Coordinates of C-alpha atoms in Angstrom, one line a residue:
X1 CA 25.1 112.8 -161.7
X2 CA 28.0 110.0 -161.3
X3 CA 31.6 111.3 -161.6
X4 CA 34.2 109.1 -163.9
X5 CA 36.9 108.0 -162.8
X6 CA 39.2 110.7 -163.8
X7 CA 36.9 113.4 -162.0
X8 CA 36.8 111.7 -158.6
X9 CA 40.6 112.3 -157.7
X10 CA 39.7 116.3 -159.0
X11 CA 36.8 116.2 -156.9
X12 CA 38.2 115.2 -153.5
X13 CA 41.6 117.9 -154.3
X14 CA 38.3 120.5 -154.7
X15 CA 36.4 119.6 -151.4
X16 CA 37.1 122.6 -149.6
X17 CA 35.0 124.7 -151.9
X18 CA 31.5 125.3 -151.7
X19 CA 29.3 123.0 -153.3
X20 CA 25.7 124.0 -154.1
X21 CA 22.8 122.3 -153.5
X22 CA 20.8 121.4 -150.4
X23 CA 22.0 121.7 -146.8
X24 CA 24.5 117.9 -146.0
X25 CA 22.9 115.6 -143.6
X26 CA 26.0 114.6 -141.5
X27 CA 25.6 111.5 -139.2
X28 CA 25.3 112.1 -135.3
X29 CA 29.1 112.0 -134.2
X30 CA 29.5 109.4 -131.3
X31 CA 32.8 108.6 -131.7
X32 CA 34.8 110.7 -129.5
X33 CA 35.4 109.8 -126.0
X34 CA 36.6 113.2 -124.2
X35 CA 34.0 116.4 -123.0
X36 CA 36.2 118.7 -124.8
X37 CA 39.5 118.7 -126.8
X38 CA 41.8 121.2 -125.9
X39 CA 44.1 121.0 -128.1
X40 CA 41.4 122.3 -130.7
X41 CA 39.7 124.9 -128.3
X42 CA 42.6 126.1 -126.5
X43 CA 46.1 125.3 -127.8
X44 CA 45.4 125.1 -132.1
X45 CA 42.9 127.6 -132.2
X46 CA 43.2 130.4 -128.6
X47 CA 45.8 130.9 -126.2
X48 CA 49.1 129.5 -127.6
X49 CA 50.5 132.0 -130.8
X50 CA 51.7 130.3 -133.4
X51 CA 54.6 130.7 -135.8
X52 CA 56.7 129.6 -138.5
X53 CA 60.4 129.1 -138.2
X54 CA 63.1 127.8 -141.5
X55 CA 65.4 125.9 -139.8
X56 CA 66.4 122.0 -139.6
X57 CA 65.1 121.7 -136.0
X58 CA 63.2 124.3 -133.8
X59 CA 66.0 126.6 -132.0
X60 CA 66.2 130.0 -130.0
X61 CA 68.0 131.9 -127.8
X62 CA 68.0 132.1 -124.2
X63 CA 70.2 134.6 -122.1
X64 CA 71.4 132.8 -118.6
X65 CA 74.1 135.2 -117.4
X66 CA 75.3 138.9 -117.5
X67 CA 78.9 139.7 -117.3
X68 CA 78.1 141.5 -113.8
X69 CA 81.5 143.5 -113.9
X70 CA 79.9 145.7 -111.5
X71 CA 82.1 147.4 -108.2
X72 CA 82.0 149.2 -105.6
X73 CA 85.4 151.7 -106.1
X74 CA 87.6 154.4 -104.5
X75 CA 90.3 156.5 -105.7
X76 CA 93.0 155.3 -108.2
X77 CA 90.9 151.5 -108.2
X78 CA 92.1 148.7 -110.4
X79 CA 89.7 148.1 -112.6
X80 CA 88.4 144.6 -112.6
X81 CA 86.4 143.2 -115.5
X82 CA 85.4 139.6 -116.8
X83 CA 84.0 138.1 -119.4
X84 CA 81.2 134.9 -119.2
X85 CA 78.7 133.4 -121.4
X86 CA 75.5 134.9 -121.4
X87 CA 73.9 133.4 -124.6
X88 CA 73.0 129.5 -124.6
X89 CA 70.4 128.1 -127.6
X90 CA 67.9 126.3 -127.2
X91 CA 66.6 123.3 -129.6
X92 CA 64.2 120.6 -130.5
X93 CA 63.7 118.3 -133.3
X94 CA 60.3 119.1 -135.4
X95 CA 57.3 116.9 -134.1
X96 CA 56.5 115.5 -137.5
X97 CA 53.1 113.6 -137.4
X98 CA 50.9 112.4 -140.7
X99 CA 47.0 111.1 -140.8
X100 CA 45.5 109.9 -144.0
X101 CA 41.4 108.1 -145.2
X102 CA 41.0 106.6 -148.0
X103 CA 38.4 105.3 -150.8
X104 CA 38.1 102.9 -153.7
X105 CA 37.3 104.6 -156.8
X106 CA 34.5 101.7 -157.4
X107 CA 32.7 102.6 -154.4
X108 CA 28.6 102.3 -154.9
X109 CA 28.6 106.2 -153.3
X110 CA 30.3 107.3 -156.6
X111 CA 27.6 106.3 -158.7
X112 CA 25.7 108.7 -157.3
X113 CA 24.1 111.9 -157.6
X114 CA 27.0 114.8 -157.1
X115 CA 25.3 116.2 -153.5
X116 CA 25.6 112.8 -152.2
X117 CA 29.5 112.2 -153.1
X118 CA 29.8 115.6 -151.8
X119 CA 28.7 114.5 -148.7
X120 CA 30.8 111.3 -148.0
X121 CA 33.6 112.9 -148.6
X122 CA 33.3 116.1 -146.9
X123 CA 32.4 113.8 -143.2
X124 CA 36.1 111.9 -144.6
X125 CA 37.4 115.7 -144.8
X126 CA 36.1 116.5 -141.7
X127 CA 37.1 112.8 -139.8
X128 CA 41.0 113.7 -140.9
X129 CA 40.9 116.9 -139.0
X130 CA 39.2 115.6 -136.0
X131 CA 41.5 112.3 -135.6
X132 CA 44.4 115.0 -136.0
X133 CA 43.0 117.1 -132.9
X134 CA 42.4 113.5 -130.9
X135 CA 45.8 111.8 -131.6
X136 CA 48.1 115.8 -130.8
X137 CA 45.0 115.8 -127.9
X138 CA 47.0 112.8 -126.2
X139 CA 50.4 114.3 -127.2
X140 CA 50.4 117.9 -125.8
X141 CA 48.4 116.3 -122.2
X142 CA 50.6 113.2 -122.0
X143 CA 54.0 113.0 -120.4
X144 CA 55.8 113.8 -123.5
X145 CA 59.0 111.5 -125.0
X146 CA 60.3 109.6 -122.3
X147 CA 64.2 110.0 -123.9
X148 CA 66.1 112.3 -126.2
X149 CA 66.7 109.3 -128.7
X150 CA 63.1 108.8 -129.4
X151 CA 62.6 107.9 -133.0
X152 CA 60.0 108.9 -134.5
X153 CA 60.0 112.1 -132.2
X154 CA 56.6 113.9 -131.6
X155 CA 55.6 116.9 -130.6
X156 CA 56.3 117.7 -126.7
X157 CA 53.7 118.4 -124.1
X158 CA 53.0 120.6 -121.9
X159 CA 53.6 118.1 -118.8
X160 CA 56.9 117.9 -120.3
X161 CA 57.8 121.2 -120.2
X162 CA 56.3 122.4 -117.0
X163 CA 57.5 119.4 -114.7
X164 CA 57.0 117.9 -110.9
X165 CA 60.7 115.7 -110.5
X166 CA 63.6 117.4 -108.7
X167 CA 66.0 114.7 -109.8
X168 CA 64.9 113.9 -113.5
X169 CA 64.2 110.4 -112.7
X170 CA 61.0 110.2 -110.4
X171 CA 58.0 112.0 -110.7
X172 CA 56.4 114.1 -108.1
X173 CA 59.0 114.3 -106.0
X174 CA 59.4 118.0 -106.1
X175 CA 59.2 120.7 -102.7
X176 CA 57.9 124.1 -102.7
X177 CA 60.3 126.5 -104.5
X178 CA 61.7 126.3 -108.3
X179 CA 62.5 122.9 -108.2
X180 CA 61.2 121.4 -111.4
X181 CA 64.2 120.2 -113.7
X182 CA 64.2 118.0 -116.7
X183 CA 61.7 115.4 -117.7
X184 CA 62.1 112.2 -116.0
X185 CA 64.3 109.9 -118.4
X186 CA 66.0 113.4 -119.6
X187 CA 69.0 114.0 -116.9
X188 CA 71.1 116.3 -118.2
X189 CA 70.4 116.3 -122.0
X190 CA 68.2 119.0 -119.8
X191 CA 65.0 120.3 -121.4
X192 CA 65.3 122.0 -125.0
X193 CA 68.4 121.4 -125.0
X194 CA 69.5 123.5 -121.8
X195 CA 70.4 121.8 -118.8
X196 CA 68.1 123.4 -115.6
X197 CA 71.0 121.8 -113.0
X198 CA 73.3 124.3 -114.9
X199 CA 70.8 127.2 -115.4
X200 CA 68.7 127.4 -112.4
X201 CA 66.3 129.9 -113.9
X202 CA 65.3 127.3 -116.4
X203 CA 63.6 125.7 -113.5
X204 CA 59.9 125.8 -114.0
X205 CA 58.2 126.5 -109.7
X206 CA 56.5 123.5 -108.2
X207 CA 54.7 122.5 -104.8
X208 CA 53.3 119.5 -103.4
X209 CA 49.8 119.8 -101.8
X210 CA 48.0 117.8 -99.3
X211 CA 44.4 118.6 -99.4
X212 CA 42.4 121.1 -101.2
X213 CA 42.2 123.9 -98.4
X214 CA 42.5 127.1 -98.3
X215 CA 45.9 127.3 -96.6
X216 CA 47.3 124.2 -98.5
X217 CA 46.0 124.3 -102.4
X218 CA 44.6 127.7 -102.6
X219 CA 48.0 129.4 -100.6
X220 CA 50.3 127.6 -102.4
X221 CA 48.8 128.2 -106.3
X222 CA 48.2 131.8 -105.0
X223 CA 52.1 132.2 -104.1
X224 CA 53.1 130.7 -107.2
X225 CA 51.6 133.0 -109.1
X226 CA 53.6 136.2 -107.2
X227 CA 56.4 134.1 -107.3
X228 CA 56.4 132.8 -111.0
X229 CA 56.4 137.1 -112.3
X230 CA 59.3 138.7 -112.8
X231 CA 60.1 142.0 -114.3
X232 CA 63.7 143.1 -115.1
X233 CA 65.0 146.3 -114.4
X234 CA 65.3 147.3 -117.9
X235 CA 63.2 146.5 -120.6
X236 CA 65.0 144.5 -123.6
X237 CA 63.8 142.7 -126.9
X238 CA 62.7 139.5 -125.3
X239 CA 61.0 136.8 -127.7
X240 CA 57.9 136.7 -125.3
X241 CA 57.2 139.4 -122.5
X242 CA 58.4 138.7 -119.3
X243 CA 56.2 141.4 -117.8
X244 CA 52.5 140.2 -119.6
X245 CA 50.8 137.5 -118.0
X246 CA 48.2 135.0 -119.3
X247 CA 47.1 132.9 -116.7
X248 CA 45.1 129.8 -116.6
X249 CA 45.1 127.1 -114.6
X250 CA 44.5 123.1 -115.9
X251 CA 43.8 120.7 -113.6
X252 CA 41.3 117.6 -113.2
X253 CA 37.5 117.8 -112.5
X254 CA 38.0 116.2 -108.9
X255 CA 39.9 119.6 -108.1
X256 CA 37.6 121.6 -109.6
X257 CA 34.6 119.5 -107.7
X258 CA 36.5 120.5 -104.4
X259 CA 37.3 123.7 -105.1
X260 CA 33.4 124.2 -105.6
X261 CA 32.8 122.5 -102.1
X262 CA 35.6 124.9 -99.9
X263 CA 33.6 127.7 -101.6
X264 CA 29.5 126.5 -100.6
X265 CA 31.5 126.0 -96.8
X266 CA 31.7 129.8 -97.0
X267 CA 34.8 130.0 -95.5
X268 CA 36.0 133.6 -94.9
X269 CA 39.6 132.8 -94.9
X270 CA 39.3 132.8 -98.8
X271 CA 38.3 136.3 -99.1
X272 CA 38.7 137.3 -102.9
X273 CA 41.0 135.3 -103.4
X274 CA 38.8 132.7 -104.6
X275 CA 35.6 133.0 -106.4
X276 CA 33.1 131.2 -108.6
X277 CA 31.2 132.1 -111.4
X278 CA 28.4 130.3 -113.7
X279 CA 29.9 127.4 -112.4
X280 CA 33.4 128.1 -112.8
X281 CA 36.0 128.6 -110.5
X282 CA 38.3 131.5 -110.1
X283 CA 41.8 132.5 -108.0
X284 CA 42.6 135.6 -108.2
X285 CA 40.4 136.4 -111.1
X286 CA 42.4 133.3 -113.0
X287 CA 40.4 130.2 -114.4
X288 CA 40.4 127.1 -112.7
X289 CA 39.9 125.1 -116.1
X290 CA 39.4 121.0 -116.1
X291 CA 41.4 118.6 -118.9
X292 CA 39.0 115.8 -119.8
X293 CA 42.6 114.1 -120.9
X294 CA 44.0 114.2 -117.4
X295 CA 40.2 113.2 -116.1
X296 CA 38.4 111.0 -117.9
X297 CA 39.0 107.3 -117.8
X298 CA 39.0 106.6 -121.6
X299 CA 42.2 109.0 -122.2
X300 CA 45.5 107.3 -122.1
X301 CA 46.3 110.1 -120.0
X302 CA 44.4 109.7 -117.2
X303 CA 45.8 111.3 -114.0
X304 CA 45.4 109.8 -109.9
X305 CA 47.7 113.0 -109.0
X306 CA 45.6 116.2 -108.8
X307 CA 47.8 117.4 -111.1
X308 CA 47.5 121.3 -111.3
X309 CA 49.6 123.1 -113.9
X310 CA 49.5 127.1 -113.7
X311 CA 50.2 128.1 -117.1
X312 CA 51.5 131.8 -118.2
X313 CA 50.1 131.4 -121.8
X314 CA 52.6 134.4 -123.0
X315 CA 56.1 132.1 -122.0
X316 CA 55.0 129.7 -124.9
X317 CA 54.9 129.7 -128.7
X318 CA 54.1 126.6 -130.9
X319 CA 56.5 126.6 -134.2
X320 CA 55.2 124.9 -137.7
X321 CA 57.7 124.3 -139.9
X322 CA 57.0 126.0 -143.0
X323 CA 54.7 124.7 -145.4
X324 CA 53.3 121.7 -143.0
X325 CA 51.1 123.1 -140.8
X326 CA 48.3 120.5 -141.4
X327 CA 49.1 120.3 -145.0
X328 CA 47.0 118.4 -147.3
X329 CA 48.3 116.2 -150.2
X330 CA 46.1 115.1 -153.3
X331 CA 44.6 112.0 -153.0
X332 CA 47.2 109.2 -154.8
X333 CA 46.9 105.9 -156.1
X334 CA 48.1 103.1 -153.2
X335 CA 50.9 101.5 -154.4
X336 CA 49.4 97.9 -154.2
X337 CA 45.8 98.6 -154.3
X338 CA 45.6 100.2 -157.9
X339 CA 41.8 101.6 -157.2
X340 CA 42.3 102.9 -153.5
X341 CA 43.3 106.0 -153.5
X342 CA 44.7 107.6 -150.5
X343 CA 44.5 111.2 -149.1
X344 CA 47.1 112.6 -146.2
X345 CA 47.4 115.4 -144.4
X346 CA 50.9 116.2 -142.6
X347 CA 52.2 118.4 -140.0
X348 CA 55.6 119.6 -137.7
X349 CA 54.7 121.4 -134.9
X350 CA 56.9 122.2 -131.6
X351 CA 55.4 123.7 -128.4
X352 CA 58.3 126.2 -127.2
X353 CA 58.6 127.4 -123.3
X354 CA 60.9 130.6 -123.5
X355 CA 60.6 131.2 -119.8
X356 CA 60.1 127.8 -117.6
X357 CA 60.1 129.8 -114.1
X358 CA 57.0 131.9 -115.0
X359 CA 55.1 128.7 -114.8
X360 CA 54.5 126.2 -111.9
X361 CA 53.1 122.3 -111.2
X362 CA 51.6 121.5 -108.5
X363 CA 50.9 117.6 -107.3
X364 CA 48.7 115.9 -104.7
X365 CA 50.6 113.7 -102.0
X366 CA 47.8 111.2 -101.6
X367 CA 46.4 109.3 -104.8
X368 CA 43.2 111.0 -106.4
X369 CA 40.5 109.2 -108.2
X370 CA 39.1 110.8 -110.8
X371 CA 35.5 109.7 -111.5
X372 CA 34.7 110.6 -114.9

């Protein structure tokens, strides 16, 4: 039967719970341009742990020195013994973001039968959440703020952390070695707060490539990973394991495409090394996985650098602030539109690197077109 008006605002707040009655008959979904969303698949819902943290902004600690009073000593030595910083902290302001639908309370669908308003307003339930997972899709695979003095500031990306520029100014301009600093338009505000020309360990590895061969792309991702593991010499209460790896590597489908080519040449030189499986490719046991954001040409993100990010999934952490972790308000009346009413849903999130050098970038020196 119809609701009144003063059950419809009750009925949206209760959506969530089952309703009874026949199975919905939801509209064929068209309206998404991207293969997959990773955010969703990968970063909300698989590899990135998530956690809450109570403070103003998003801080931590990071340890850049030891006191290294260590010497080599003979009788009746002088003892020498200094003291330096070895704590710095680490912080970003919450990525606050908001997305709302709303109704008019004289709608024709609420003079319906009660399966039927379920219905519309479950697919409105279920379009918040997927416009949420599209607009934080272009945020985590974009380039991130361009400045620290971005207002309103979202959550950063991943490109932003894990970075191609030796200077903090140009892009893909890195060499071979631990050479990515801040983000361009960053300098020495530094990234998180910490300034990677001061702390060279908060330099994330990087490498130029050429071609995808096996001496050029495969060698260099392949060294990156040896070189992007480190293990200390004694084990102490790190916020994320040093020593636990979680590999993946994102790229763009042209790379994958290639990478499918050097293996049907059946080149030897790739040995196990590089392998391919039900269509997907593999180095070193490690996924070779495609971003529709950095691929397809409907994305604002689109990417003409073979851009190949080799993340350790165990260096990050995203941090909700509490209570907003995709929290949903109840519907309200809009202030000029007495029967609209609207429904929002808000969240803070930041995506955290604890350890930048146990993850690389690599970048293509010619331009790549991507064809999807």
């Amino acid at each position: 039967m119809a609701l009144t008006v003063d059950q419809i605002d009750d009925f949206v707040a209760s959506i969530h719970q089952e309703f009874a009655g026949e199975a919905m008959k939801a509209a064929q979904d068209l309206s998404l341009p991207l293969q997959e969303y990773k955010y969703a698949s990968r970063l909300f819902s698989g590899n990135l742990k998530k956690d809450t943290m109570s403070t103003s902004q998003c801080k931590w600690k990071v340890k850049v020195a030891t006191n290294n009073n260590f010497q080599v000593v003979g009788l009746y030595h002088r003892d020498s013994s200094g003291r330096v910083k070895t704590l710095t902290e680490g912080e970003l302001k919450w990525g606050m973001t908001t997305n709302n639908y709303h109704y008019d309370i004289d709608e024709e669908v609420f003079r319906t039968g009660g399966r039927e308003i379920y219905d519309y307003l479950a697919d409105q339930e279920r379009d918040l959440i997927t416009s949420f997972y599209q607009g934080m899709e272009d945020l985590m695979f974009g380039p991130g703020p361009a400045g620290p003095t971005v207002d309103p500031f979202p959550p950063v990306s991943l490109l932003w952390w894990i970075t191609a520029t030796d200077d903090a100014t140009t892009e893909n301009n890195a060499e071979e070695g631990f050479d990515g600093v801040a983000p361009v338009g960053w300098g020495s505000n530094g990234i998180g707060g910490i300034d990677p020309t001061v702390y060279d360990q908060w330099k994330n590895r990087t490498f130029p490539y050429t071609d995808v061969s096996r001496d050029d792309f495969v060698e260099k991702i392949i060294n990156s990973m040896d070189l992007c593991s480190f293990t200390p010499p004694v084990k102490r209460p790190d916020i994320v394991d040093q020593t636990r790896h979680d590999w993946e590597i994102l790229t763009t489908h042209s790379r994958i495409a290639q990478c499918r080519r050097l293996l049907q040449l059946g080149n030897d030189n790739i040995g196990d090394d590089m392998a391919a499986h039900s269509g997907s490719v593999y180095l070193r046991g490690v996924p070779l996985t495609w971003i529709p954001a950095w691929t397809n040409a409907a994305s604002v993100n689109q990417r003409t650098d073979g851009v190949v990010l080799g993340i350790n999934w165990s260096t990050f952490r995203a941090f909700h602030a509490p209570g907003r972790q995709m929290r949903k308000r109840k519907a309200f009346q809009h202030p000029e539109m007495s029967n609209v009413r609207v429904r929002c849903m808000d969240d803070a999130v930041q995506m955290v690197c604890f350890n930048r050098r146990g993850n690389f970038r690599g970048y293509c020196t010619n331009t790549v077109t991507e064809t999807a």
